[in-house]
PDB file of C-alpha atoms in Angstrom:
ATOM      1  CA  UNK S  27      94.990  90.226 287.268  1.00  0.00           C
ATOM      2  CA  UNK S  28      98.210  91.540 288.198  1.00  0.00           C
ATOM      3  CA  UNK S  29      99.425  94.960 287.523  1.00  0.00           C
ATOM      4  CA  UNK S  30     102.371  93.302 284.978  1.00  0.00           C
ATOM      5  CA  UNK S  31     100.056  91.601 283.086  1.00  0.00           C
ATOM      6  CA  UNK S  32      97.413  94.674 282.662  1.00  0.00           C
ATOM      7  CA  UNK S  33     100.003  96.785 281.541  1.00  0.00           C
ATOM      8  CA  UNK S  34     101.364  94.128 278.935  1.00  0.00           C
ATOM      9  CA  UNK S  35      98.123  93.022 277.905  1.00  0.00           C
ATOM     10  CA  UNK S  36      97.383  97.127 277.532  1.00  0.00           C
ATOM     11  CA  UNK S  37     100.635  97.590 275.631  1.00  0.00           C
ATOM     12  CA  UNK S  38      99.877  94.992 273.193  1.00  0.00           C
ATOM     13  CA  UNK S  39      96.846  96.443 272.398  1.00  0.00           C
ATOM     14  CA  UNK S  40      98.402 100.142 271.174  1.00  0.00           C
ATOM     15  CA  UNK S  41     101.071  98.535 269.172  1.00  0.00           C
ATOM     16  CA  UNK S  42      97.917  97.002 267.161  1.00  0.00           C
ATOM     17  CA  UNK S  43      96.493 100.127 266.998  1.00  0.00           C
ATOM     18  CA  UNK S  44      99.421 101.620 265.005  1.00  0.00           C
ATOM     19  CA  UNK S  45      99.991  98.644 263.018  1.00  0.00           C
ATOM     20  CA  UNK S  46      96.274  98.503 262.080  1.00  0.00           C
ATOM     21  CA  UNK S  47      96.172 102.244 260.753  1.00  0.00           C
ATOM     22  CA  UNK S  48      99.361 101.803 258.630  1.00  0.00           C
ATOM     23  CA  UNK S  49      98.221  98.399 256.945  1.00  0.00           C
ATOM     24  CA  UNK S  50      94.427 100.374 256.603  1.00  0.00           C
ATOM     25  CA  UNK S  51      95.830 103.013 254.221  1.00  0.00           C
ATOM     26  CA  UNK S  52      98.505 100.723 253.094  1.00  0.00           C
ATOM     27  CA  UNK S  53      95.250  98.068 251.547  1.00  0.00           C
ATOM     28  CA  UNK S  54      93.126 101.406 249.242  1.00  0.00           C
ATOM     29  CA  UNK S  55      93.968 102.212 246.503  1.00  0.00           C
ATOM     30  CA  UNK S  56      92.632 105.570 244.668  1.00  0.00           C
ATOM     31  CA  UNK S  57      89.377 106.253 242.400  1.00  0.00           C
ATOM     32  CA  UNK S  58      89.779 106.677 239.024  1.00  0.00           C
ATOM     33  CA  UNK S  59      87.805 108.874 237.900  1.00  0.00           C
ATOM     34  CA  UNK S  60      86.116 108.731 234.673  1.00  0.00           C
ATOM     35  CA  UNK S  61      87.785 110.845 231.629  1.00  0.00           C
ATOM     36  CA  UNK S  62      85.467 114.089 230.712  1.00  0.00           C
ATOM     37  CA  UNK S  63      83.045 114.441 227.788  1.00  0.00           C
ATOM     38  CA  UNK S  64      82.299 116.891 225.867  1.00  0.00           C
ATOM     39  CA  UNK S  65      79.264 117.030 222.944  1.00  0.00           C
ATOM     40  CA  UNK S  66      79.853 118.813 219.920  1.00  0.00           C
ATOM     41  CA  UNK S  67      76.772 121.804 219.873  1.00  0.00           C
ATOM     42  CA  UNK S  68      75.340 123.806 217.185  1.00  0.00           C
ATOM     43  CA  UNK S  69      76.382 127.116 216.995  1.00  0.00           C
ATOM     44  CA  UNK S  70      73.507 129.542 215.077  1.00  0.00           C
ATOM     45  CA  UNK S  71      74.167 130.623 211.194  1.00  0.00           C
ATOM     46  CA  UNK S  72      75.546 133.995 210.960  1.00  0.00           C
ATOM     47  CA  UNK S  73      71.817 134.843 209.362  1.00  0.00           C
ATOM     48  CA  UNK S  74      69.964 134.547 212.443  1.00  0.00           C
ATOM     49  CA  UNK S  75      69.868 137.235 214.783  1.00  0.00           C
ATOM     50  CA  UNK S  76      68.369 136.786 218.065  1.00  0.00           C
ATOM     51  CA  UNK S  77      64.748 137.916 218.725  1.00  0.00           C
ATOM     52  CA  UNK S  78      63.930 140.420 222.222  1.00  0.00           C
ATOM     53  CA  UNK S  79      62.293 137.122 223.604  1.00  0.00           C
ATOM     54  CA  UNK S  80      65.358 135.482 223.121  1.00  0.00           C
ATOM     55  CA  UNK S  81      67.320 137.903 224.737  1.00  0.00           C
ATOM     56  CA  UNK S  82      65.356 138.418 227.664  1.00  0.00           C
ATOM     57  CA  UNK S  83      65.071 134.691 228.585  1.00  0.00           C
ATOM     58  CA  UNK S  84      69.093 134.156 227.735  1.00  0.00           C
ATOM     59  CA  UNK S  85      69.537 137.378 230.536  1.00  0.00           C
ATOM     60  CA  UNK S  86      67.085 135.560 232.681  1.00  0.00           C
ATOM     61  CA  UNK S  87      68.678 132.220 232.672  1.00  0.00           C
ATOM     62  CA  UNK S  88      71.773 133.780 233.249  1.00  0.00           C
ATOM     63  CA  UNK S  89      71.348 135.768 236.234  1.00  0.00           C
ATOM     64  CA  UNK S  90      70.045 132.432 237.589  1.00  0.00           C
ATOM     65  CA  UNK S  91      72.983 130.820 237.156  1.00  0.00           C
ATOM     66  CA  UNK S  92      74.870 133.619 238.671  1.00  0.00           C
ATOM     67  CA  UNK S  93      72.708 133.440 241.507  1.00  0.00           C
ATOM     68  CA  UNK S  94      73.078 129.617 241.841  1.00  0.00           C
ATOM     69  CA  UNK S  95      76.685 129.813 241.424  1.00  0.00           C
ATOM     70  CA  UNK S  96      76.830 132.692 244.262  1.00  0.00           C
ATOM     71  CA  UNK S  97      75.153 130.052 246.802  1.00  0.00           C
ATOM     72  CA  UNK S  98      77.228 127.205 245.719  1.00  0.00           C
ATOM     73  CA  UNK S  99      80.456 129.379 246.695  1.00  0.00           C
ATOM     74  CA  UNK S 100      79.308 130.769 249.653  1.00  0.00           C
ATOM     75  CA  UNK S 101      81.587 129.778 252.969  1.00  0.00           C
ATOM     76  CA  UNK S 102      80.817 125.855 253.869  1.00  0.00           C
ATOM     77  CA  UNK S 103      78.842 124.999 256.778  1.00  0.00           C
ATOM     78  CA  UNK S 104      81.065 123.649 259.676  1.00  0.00           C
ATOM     79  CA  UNK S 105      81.321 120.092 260.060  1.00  0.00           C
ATOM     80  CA  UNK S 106      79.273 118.795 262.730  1.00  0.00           C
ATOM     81  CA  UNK S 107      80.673 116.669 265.661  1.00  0.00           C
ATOM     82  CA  UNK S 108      81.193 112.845 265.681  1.00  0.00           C
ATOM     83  CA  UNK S 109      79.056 111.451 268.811  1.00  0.00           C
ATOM     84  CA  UNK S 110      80.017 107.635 269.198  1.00  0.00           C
ATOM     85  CA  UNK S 111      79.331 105.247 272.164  1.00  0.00           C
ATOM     86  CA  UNK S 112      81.058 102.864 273.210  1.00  0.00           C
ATOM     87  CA  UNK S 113      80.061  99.292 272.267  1.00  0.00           C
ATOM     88  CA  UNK S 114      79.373  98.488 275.792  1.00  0.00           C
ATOM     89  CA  UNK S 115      76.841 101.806 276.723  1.00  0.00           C
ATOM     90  CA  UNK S 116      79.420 102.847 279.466  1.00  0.00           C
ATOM     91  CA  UNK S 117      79.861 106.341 277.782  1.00  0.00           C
ATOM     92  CA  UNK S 118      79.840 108.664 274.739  1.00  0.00           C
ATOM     93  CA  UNK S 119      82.356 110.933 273.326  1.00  0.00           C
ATOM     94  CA  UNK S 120      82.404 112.951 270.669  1.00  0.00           C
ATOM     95  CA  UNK S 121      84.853 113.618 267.724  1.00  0.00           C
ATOM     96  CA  UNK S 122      85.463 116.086 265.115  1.00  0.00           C
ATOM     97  CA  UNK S 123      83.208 116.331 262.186  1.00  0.00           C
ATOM     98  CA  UNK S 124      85.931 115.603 259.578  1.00  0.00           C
ATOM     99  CA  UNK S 125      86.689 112.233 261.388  1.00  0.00           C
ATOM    100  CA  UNK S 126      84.999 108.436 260.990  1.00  0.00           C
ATOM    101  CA  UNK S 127      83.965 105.440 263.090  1.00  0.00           C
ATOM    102  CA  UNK S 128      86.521 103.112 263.381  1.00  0.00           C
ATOM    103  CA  UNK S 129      84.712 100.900 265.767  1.00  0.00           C
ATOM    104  CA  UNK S 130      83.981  97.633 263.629  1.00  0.00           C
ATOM    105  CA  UNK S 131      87.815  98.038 262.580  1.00  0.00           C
ATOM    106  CA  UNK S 132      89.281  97.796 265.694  1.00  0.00           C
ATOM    107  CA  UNK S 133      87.365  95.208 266.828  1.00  0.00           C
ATOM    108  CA  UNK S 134      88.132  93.008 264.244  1.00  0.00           C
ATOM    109  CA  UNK S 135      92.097  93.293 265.810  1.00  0.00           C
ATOM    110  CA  UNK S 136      91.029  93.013 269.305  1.00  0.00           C
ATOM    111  CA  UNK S 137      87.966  92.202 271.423  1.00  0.00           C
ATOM    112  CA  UNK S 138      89.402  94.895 274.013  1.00  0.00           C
ATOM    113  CA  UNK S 139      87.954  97.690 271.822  1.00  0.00           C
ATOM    114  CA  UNK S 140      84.888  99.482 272.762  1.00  0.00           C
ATOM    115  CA  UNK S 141      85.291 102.485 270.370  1.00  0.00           C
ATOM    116  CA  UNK S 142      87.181 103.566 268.009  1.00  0.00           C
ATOM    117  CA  UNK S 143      87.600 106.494 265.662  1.00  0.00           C
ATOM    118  CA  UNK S 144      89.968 107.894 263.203  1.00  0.00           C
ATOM    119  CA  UNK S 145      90.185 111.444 260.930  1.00  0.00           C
ATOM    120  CA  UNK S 146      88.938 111.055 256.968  1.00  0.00           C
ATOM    121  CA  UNK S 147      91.988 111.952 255.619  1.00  0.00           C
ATOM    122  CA  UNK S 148      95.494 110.240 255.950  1.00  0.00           C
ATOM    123  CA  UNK S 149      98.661 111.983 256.418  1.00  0.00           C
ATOM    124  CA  UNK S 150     102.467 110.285 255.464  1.00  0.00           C
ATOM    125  CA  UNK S 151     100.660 107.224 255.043  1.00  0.00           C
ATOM    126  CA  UNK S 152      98.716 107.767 258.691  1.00  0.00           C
ATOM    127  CA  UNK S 153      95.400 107.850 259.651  1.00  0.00           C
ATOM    128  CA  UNK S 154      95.191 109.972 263.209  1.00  0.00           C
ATOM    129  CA  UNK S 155      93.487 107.501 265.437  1.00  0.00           C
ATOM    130  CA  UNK S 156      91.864 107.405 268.896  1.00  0.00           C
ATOM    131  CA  UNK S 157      90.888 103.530 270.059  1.00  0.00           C
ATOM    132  CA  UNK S 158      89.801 103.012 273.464  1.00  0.00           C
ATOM    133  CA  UNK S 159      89.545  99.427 275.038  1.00  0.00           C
ATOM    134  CA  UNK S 160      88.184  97.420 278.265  1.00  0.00           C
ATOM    135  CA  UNK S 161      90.733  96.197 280.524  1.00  0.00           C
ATOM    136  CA  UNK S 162      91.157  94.409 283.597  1.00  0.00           C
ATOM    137  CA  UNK S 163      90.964  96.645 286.477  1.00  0.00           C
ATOM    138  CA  UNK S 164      94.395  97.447 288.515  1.00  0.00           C
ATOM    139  CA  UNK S 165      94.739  98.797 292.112  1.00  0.00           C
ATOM    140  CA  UNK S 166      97.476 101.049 291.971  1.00  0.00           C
ATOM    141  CA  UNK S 167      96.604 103.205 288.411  1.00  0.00           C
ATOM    142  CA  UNK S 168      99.573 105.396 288.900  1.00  0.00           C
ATOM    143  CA  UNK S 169     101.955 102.316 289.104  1.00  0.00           C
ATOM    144  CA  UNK S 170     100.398 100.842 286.505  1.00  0.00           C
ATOM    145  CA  UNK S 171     100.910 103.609 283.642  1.00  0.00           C
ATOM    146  CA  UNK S 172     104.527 104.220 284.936  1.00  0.00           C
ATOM    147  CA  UNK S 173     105.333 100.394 284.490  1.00  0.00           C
ATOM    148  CA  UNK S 174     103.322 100.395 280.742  1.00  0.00           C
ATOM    149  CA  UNK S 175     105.112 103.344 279.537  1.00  0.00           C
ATOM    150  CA  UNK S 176     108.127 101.600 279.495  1.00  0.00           C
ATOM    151  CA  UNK S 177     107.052  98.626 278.527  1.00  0.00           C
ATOM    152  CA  UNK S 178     105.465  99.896 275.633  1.00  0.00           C
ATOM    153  CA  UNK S 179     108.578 102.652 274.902  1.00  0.00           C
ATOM    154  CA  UNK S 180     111.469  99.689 274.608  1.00  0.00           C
ATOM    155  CA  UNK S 181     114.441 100.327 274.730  1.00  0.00           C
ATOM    156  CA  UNK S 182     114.922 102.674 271.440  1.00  0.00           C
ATOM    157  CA  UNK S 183     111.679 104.494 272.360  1.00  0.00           C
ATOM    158  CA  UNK S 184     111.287 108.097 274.280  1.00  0.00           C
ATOM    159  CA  UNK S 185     108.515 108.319 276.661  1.00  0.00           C
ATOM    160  CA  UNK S 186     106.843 110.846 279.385  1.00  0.00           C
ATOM    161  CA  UNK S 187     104.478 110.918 281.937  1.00  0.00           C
ATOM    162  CA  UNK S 188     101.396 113.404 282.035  1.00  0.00           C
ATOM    163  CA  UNK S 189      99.261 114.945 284.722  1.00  0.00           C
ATOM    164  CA  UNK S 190      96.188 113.143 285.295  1.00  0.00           C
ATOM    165  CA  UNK S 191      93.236 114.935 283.270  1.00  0.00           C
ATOM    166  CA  UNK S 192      89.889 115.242 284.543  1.00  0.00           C
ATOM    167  CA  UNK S 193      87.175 112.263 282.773  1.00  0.00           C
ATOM    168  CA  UNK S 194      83.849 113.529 283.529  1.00  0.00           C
ATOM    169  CA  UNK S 195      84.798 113.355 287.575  1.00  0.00           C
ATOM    170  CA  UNK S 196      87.672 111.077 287.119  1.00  0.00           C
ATOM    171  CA  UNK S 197      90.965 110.966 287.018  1.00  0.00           C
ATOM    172  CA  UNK S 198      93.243 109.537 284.507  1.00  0.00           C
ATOM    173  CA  UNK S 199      96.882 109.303 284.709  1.00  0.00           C
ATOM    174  CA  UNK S 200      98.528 108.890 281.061  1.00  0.00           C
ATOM    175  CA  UNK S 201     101.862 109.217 279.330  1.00  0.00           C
ATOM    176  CA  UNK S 202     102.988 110.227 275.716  1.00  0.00           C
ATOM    177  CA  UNK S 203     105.878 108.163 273.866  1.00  0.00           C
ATOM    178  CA  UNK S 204     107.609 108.400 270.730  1.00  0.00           C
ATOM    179  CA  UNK S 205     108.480 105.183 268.850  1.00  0.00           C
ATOM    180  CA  UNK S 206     109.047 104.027 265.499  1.00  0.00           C
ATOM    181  CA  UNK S 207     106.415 101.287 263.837  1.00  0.00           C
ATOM    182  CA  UNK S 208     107.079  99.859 260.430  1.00  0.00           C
ATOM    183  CA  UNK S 209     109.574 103.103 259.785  1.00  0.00           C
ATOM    184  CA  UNK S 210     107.782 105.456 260.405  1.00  0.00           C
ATOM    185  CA  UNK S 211     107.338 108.006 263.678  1.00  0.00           C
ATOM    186  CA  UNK S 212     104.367 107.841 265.538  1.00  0.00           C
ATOM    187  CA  UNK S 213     103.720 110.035 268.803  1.00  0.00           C
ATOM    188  CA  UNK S 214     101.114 108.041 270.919  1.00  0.00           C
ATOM    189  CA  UNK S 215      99.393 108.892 274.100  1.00  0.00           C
ATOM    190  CA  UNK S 216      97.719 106.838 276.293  1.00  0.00           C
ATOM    191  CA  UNK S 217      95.006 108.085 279.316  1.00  0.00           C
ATOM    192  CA  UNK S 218      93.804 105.584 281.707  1.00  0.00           C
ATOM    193  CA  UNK S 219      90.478 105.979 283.505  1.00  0.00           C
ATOM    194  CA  UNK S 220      89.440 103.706 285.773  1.00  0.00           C
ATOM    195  CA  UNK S 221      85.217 103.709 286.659  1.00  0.00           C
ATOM    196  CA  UNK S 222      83.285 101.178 288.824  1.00  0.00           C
ATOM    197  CA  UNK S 223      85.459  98.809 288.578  1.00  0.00           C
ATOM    198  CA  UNK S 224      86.771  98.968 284.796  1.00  0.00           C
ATOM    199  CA  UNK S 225      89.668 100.014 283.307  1.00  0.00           C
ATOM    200  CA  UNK S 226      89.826 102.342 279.982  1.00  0.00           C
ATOM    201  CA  UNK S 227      92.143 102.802 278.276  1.00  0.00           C
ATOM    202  CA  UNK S 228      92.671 105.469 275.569  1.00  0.00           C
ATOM    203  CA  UNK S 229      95.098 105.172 272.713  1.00  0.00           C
ATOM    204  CA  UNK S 230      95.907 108.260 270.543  1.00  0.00           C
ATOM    205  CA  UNK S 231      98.043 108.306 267.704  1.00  0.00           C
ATOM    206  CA  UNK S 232      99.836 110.385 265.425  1.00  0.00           C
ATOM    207  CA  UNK S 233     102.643 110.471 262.858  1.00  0.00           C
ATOM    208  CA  UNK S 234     105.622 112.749 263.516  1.00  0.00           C
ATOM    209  CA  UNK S 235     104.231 115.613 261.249  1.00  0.00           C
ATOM    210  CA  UNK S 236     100.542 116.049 262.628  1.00  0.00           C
ATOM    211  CA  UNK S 237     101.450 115.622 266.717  1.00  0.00           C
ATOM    212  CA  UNK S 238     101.130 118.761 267.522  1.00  0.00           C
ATOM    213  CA  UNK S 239      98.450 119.845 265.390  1.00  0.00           C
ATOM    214  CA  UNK S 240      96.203 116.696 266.201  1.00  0.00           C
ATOM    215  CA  UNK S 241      96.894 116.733 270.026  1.00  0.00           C
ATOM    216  CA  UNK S 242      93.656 119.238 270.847  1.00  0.00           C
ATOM    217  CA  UNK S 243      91.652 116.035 269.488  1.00  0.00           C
ATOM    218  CA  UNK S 244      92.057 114.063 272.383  1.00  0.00           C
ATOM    219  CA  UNK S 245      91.881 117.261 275.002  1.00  0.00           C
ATOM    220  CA  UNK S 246      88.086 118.026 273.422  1.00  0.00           C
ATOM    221  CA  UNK S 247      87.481 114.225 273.314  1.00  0.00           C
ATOM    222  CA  UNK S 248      88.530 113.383 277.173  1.00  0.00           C
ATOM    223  CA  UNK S 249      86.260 116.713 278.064  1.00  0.00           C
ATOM    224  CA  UNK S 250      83.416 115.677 276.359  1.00  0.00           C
ATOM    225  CA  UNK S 251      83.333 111.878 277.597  1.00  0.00           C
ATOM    226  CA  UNK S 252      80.119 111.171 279.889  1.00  0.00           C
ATOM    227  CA  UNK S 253      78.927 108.295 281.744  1.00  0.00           C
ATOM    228  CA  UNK S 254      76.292 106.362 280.719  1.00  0.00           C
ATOM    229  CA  UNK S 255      76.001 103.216 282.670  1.00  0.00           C
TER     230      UNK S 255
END
């Protein structure tokens, strides 16, 4: 396969990515949840006074619930991380706690997709998203991420070109771009990492608003990838 027709086929498959998060959000629609209750309850005659039994196990019961109530409030535990594989045992990664599996998802789009993942809550109608697929391998990487950058930018689009990051003993070349998908502003960045033979590619993206804040995602996620195969 040519280096033209990797980087097309490659650009095709993050313009999915970003259509598939917006038209995720775009399908759920919220919970109701169900109106509260309330039970009408006795209240004691203005005759009866309360016996020392009765006070001792209405003191008893309470500082129970006090010392329930303490635990419940105490800080939360930390999420723990997301560890996902990719569908074809090449490697793991792992992903914040707060974030889901997005595998199945992707794959339904495209048969390029080995893993996927995306973060629990959405965000101007976004769901931050990470999807990483299989592609033909290319000889000259560098070329090829120059070429798909602006391919993938257009002409309206803004796009720049990264450092190569380290892949568990790799080296992957990648680019960020700003474009505009179904109105709104997403920040994507792609890393390519090329192993034995394969080609990975990862897709990252982000609406305008969470860019910066979402962008230590895919540093923790590229240093914590390991080879499996």
């Amino acid at each position: 396969m040519t280096t033209t027709r990797a980087s097309l086929r490659t650009a095709g498959a993050a313009s999915l990515l970003a259509l598939l998060s917006l038209a995720a959000c775009a399908d759920e629609e919220p919970v109701a949840e169900p109106p509260a209750t309330s039970s009408p309850t006795e209240e004691p005659s203005a005759s009866e006074e309360p016996s020392a039994d009765d006070t001792e196990q209405t003191t008893s019961a309470d500082e129970a619930t006090q010392t329930e109530e303490a635990a419940t409030t105490s800080a939360p535990e930390e999420p723990k991380e997301l560890e996902l594989a990719a569908s074809d045992d090449a490697f793991t990664v792992t992903l914040p706690g707060t974030w889901e599996d997005a595998t199945a998802t992707a794959q339904d789009q495209t048969d390029a997709a080995v893993l996927a993942g995306r973060d629990g809550e959405r965000v101007d109608d976004f769901y931050t998203n990470v999807v990483i697929t299989q592609e033909e391998y290319v000889g000259n990487l560098t070329s090829a991420v120059e070429q798909a950058a602006e391919e993938l930018a257009g002409e309206d689009g803004e796009y720049e070109l990264l450092d190569p990051a380290e892949v568990d003993g790799n080296q992957a070349p990648g680019y960020t771009l700003v474009r505009d998908v179904q109105d709104v502003t997403v920040h994507q960045t792609q890393r390519w990492v090329s192993h034995e033979g394969t080609l990975y590619v990862v897709t990252f993206s982000a609406v305008d608003s969470q860019a910066e804040d979402a962008a230590p995602v895919l540093d923790d996620l590229l240093a914590s990838w390991t080879w499996t195969d």
